[in-house]
mmCIF file of C-alpha atoms in Angstrom:
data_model
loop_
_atom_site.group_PDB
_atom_site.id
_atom_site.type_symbol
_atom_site.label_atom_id
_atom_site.label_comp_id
_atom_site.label_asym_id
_atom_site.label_seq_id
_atom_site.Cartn_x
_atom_site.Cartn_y
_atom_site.Cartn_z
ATOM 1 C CA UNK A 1 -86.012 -53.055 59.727
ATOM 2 C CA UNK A 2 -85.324 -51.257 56.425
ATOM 3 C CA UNK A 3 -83.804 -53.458 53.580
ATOM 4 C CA UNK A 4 -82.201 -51.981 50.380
ATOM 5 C CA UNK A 5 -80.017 -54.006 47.964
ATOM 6 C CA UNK A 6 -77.781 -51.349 46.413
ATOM 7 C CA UNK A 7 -76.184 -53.427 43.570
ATOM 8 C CA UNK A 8 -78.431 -54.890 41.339
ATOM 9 C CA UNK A 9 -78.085 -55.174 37.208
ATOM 10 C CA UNK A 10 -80.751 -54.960 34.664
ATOM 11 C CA UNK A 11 -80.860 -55.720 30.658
ATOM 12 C CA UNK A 12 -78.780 -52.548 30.663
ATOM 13 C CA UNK A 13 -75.908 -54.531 31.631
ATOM 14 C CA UNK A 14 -74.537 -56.475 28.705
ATOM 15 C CA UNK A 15 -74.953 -59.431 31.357
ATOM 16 C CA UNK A 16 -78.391 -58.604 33.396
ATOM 17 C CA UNK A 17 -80.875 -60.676 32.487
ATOM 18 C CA UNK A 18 -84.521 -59.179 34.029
ATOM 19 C CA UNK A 19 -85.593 -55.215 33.149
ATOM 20 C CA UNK A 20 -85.555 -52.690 35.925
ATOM 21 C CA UNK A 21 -89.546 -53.458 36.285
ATOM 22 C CA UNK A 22 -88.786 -57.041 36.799
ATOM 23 C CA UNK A 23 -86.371 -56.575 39.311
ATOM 24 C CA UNK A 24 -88.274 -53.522 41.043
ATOM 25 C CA UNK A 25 -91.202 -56.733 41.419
ATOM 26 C CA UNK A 26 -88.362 -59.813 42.743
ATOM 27 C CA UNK A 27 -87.554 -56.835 45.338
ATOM 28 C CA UNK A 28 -90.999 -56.281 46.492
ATOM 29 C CA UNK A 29 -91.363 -59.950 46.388
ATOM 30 C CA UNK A 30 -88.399 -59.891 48.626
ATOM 31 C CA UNK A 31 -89.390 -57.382 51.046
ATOM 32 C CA UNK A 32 -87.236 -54.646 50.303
ATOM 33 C CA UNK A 33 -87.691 -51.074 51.109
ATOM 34 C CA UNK A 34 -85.763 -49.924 48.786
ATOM 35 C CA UNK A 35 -83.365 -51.125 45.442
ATOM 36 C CA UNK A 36 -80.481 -49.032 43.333
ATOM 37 C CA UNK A 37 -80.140 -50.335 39.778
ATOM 38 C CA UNK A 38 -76.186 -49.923 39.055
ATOM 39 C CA UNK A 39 -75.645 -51.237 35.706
ATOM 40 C CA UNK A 40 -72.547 -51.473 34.355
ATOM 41 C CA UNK A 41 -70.726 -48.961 32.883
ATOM 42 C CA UNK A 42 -66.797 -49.588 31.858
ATOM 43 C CA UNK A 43 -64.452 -47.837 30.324
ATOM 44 C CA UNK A 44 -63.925 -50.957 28.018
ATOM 45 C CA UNK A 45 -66.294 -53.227 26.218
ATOM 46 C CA UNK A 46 -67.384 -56.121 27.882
ATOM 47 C CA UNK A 47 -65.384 -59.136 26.818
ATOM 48 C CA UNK A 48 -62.343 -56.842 24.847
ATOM 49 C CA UNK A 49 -59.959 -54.253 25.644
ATOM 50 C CA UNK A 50 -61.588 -51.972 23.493
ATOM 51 C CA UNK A 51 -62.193 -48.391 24.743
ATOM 52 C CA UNK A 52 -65.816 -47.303 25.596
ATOM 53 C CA UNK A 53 -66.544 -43.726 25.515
ATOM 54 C CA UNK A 54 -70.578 -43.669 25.420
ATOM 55 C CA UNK A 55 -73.435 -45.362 27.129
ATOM 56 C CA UNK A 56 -77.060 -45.606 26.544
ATOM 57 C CA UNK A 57 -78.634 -44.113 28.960
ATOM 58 C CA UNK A 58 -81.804 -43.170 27.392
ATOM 59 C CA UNK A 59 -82.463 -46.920 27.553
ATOM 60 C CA UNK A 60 -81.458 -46.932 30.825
ATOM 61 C CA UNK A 61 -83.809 -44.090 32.089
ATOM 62 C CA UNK A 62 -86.581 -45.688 29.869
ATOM 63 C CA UNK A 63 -86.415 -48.551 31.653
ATOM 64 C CA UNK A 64 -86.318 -46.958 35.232
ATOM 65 C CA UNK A 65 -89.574 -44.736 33.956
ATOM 66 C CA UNK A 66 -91.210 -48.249 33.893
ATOM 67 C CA UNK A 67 -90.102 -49.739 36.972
ATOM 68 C CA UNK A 68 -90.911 -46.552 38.866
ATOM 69 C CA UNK A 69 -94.301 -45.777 37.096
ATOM 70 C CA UNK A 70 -95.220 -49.561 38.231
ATOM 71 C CA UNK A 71 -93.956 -49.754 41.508
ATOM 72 C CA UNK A 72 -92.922 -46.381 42.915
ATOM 73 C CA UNK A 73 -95.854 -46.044 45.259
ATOM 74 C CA UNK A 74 -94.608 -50.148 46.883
ATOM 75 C CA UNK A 75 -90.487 -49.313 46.495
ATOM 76 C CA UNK A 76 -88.030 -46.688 46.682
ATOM 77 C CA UNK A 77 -86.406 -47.338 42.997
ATOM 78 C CA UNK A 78 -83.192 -45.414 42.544
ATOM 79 C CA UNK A 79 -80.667 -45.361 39.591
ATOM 80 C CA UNK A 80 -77.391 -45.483 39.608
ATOM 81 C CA UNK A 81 -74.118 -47.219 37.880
ATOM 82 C CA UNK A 82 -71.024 -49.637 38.629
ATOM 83 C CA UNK A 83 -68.356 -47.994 36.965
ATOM 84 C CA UNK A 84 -65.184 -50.532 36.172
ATOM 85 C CA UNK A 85 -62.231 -49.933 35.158
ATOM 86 C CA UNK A 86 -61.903 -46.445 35.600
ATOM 87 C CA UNK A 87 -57.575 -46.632 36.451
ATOM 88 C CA UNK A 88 -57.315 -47.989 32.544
ATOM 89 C CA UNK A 89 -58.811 -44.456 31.527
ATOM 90 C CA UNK A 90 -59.961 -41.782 33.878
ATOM 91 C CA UNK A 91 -60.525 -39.464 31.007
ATOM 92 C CA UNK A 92 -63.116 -41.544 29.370
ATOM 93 C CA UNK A 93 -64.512 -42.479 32.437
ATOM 94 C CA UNK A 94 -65.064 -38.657 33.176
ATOM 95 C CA UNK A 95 -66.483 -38.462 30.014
ATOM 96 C CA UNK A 96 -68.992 -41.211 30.774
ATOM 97 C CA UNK A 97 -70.161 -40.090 34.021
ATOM 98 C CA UNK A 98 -70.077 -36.564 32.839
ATOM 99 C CA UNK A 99 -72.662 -38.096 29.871
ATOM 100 C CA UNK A 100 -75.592 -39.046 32.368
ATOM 101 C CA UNK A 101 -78.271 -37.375 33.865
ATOM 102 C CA UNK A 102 -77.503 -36.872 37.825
ATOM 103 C CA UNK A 103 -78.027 -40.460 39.179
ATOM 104 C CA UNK A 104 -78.340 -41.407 42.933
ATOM 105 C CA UNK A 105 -75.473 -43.217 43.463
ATOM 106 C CA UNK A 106 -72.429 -44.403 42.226
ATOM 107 C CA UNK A 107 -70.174 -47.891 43.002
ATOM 108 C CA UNK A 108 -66.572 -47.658 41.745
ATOM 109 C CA UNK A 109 -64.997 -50.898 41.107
ATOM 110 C CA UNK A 110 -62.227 -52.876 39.165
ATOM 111 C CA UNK A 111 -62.850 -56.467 37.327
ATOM 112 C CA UNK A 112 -59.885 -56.548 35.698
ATOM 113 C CA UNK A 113 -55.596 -56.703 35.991
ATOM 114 C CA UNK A 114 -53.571 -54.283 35.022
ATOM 115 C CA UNK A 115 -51.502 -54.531 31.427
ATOM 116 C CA UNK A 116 -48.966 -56.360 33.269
ATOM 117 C CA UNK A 117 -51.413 -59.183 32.791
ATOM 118 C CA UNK A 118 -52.974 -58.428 29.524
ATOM 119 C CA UNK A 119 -55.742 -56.856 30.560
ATOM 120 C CA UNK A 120 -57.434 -60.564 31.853
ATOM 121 C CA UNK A 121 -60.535 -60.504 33.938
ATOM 122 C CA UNK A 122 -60.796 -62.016 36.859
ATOM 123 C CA UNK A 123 -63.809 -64.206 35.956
ATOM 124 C CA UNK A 124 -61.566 -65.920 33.978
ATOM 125 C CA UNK A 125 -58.616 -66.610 36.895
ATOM 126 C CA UNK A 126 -58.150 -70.206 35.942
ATOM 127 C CA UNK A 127 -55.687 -72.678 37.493
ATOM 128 C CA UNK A 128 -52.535 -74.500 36.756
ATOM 129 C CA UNK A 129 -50.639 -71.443 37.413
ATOM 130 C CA UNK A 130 -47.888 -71.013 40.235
ATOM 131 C CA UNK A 131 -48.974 -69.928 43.668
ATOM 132 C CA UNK A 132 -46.436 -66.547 42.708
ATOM 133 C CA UNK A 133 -48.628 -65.957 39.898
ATOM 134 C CA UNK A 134 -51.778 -65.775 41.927
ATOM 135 C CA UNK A 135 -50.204 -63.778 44.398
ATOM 136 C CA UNK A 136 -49.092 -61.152 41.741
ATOM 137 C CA UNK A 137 -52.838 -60.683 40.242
ATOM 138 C CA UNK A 138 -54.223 -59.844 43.863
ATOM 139 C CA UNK A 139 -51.506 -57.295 44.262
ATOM 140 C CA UNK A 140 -52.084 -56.070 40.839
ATOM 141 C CA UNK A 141 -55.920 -55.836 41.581
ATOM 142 C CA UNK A 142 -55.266 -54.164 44.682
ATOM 143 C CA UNK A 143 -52.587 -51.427 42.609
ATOM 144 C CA UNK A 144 -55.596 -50.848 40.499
ATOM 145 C CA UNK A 145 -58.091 -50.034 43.490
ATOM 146 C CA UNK A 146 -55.765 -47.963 44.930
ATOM 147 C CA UNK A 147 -55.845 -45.814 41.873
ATOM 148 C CA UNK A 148 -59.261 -45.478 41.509
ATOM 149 C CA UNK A 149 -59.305 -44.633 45.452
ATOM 150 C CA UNK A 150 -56.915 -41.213 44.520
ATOM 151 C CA UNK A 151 -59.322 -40.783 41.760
ATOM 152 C CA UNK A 152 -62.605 -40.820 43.895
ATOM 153 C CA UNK A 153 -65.603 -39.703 41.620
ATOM 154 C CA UNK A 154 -67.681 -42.395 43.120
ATOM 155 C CA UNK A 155 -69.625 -43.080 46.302
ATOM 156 C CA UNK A 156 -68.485 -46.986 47.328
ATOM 157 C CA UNK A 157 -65.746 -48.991 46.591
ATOM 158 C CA UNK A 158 -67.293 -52.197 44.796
ATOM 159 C CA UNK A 159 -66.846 -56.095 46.190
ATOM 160 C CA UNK A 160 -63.432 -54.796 47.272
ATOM 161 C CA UNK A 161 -62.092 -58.609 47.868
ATOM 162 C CA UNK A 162 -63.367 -60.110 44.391
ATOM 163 C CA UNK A 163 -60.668 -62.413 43.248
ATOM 164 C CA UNK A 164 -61.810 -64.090 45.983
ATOM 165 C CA UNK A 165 -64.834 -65.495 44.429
ATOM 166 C CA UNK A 166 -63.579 -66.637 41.313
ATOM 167 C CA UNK A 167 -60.071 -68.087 43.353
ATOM 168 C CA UNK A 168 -63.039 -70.345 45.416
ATOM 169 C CA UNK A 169 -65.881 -70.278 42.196
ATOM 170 C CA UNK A 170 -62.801 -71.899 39.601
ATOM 171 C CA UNK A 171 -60.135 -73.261 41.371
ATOM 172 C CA UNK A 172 -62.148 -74.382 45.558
ATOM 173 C CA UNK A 173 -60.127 -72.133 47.089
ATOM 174 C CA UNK A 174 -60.917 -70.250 50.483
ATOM 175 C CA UNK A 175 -58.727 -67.507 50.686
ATOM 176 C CA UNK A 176 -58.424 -64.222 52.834
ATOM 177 C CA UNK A 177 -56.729 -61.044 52.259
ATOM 178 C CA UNK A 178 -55.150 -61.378 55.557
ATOM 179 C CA UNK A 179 -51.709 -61.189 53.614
ATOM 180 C CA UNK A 180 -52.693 -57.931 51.898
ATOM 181 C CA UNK A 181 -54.192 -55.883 55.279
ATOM 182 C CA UNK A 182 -51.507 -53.365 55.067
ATOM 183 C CA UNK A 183 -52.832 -52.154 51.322
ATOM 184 C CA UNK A 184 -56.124 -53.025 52.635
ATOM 185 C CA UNK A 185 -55.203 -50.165 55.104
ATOM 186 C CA UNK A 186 -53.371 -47.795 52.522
ATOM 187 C CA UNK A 187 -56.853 -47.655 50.546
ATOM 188 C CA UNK A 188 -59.139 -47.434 53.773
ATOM 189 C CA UNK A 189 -56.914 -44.341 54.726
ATOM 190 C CA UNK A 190 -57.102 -43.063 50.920
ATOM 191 C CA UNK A 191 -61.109 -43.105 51.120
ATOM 192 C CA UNK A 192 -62.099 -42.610 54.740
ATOM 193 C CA UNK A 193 -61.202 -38.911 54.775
ATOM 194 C CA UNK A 194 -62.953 -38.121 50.853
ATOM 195 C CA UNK A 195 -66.209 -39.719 52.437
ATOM 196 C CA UNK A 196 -66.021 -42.237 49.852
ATOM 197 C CA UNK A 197 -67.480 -45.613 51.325
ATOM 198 C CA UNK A 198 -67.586 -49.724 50.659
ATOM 199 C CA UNK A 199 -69.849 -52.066 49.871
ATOM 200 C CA UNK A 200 -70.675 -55.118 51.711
ATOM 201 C CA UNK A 201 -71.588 -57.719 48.811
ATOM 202 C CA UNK A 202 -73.841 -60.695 49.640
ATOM 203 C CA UNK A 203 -72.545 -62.352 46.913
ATOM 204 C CA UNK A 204 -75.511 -63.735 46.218
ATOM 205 C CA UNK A 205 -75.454 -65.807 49.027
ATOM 206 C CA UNK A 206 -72.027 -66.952 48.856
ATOM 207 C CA UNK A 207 -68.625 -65.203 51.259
ATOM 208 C CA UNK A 208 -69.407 -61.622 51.399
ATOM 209 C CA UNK A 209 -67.174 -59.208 49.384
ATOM 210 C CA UNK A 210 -64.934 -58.381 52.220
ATOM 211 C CA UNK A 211 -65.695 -60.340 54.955
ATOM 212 C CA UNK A 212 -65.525 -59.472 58.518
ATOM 213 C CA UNK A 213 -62.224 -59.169 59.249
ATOM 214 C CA UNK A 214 -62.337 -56.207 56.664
ATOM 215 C CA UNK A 215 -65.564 -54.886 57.102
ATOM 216 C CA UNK A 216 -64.095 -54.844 61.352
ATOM 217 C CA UNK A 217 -60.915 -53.118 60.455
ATOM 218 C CA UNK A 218 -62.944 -50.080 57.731
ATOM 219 C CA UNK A 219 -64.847 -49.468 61.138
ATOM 220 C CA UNK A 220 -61.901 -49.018 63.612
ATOM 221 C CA UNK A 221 -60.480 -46.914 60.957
ATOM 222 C CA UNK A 222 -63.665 -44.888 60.785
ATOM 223 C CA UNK A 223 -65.169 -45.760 58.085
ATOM 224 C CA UNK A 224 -68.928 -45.058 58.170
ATOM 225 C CA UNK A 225 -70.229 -45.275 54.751
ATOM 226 C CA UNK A 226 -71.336 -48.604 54.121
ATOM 227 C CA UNK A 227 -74.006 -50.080 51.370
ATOM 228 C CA UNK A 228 -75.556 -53.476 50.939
ATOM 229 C CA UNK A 229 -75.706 -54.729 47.389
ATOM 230 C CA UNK A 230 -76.662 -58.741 46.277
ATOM 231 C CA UNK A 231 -75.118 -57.883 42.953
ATOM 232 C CA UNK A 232 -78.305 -59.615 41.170
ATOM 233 C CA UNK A 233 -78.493 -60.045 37.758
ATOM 234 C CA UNK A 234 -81.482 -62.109 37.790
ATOM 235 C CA UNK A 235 -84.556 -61.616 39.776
ATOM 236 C CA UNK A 236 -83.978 -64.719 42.128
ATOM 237 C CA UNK A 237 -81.006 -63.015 43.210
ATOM 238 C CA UNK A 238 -82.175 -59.487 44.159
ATOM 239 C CA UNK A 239 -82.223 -58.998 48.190
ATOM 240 C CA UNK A 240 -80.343 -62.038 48.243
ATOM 241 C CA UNK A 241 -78.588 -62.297 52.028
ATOM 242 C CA UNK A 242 -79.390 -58.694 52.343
ATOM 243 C CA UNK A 243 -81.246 -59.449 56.247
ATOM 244 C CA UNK A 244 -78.373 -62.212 56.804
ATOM 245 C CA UNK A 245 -75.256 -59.093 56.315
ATOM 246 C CA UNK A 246 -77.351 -56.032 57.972
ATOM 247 C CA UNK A 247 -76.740 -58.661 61.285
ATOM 248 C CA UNK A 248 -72.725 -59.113 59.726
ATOM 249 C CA UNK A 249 -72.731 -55.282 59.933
ATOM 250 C CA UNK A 250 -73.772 -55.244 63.541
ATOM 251 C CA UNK A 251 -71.487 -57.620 64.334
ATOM 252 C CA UNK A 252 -68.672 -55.716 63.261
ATOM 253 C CA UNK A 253 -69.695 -52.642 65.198
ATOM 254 C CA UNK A 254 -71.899 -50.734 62.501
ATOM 255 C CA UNK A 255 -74.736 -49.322 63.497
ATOM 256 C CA UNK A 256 -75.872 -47.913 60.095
ATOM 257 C CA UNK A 257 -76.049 -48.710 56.776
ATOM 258 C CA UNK A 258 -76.107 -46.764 53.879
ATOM 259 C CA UNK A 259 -78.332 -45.330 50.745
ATOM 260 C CA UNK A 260 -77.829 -42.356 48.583
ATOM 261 C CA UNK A 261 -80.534 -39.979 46.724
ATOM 262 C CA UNK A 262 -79.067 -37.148 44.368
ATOM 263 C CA UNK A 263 -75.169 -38.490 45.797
ATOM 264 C CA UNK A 264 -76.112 -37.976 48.973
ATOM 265 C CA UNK A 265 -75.811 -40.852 51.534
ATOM 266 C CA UNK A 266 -78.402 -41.589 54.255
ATOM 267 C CA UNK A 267 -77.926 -43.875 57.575
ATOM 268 C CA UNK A 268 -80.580 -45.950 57.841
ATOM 269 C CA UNK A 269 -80.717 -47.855 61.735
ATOM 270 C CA UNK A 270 -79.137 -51.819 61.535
#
C-alpha cells in the first residue's frame, strides 16, 4: 500500500535537525512512497514575538535540488511549508507565501495563544496553574484556528488537537477535546466546504493529533481531505506510525488518504 509522511522538517526549520537528502534516505529506509518536506515558516521568529516577514527559500530549494537529484528516481520528494501563526498577521503571512516559488503543498497551523496570554507557546504549557487556566488556553487555541480556518490559504489544518501533547508530554495528562466538539464542529463546517483538509499526525509514535473520535466526526461531516504527516525532525522519526494511522483512517470510515503536487490533492487507496 502507498505510504507518504506529509510533515516532515529539515535544517530549514530553525529546529530540524537532518537535510532534506538525509531525510529523503530515513524515508526510503522506511519504505515510503513518497515524503513532503514542510518546514516551518511563521509569521514570528522562533522563540520571540518578533515579526517575520522573509524566508530563505533559496536554501530551502537548494536543499530539495539535493535530495531530489539523489533520490528522485527511489521517492516521490515534494516541498512544501507549515505555516504558524498566520491569525497574529495575515498580511505578513501573505507576504511570505506570496515570496516562494509554487510549492506542493501547504499545512496551516497555530503553536501559539493568543495576546490574551502573552503570546506563550504551547511547548512551554507548564503546570501549577488552575484547571480554569488550562481550560482558557485550549479555547484560546481553538479561537486562533478558527481564524486561520476563515482565512484558508492553506491545504490542511496542522495537529489540530496539539495542546494535547504537551498537557500529557509536561504535566501526564490524557486529555480529549470531547468538551470542545461543538468548536471542533464550527471549524470542520468552516473548512469542509473551501476543500481545505486535516492532518492526521502520528506524533511520532505517540496519541495521534486528533484522535479518532475527531478524525470519525471530520468524516460524517464530509470531510475528505486527509494527509498523514510523522512531524519528523530527525531521521529516526520520518514514516514514524505512518502504516499504524493509514489502518486508524480505515477505521474511522476513510477510504483515502491524501497528497498534493502543484496544490492539488490526490486520493491515494487506504
Amino acid at each position: 500500500m502507498y505510504a507518504a509522511d506529509y510533515h516532515v522538517h529539515s535544517t530549514c526549520s530553525p529546529d530540524g535537525k537532518m537535510t532534506m537528502a538525509q531525510a529523503a534516505e530515513a524515508a526510503i529506509g522506511a519504505g515510503l512512497d513518497e515524503i513532503c518536506i514542510t518546514d516551518h515558516v511563521d509569521t514570528i521568529y522562533w522563540g520571540t514575538n518578533a515579526p517575520r516577514t522573509s524566508f530563505d527559500w533559496a536554501a530551502s530549494r537548494a536543499q530539495y535540488r539535493e535530495a531530489a537529484e539523489k533520490y528522485s528516481d527511489k521517492l516521490s520528494i515534494k516541498l512544501g511549508t507549515e505555516l504558524g501563526e498566520a491569525n497574529l498577521s495575515f498580511e505578513r503571512a501573505e507576504k511570505l507565501l506570496n515570496s516562494a516559488e509554487k510549492l506542493d503543498f501547504c499545512i496551516g497551523s497555530v503553536h501559539t495563544c493568543s495576546e490574551k496570554f502573552d503570546y506563550l507557546d504551547l511547548y512551554f504549557l507548564e503546570g501549577g496553574q488552575s484547571p480554569d487556566f488550562y481550560t482558557a488556553v485550549i479555547e484560546d487555541y481553538l479561537d486562533s484556528v478558527a481564524a486561520i480556518s476563515k482565512w484558508g490559504r492553506f491545504h490542511v489544518l496542522g495537529h489540530l488537537t496539539l495542546p494535547l501533547r504537551y498537557l500529557k508530554e509536561h504535566l501526564g495528562w490524557s486529555m480529549s477535546f470531547a468538551a470542545w466538539m461543538d468548536r471542533v464542529e464550527e471549524i470542520f463546517s468552516i473548512i469542509i466546504p473551501k476543500g481545505i483538509g486535516i492532518e492526521c499526525n502520528t506524533n511520532r509514535g505517540n496519541d495521534p493529533l486528533p484522535g479518532a473520535d475527531i478524525l470519525r466526526r471530520y468524516r460524517e461531516m464530509g470531510g475528505e481531505v486527509i494527509t498523514l504527516g510523522s512531524d519528523a525532525h530527525v531521521t529516526k522519526d520520518v514514516g514514524c506510525a505512518i502504516r499504524e494511522r493509514q489502518e486508524l483512517l480505515r477505521d474511522c470510515g476513510f477510504k483515502y488518504f491524501t497528497t498534493f503536487t502543484g496544490g492539488k490533492p490526490e486520493f491515494k487507496t487506504l
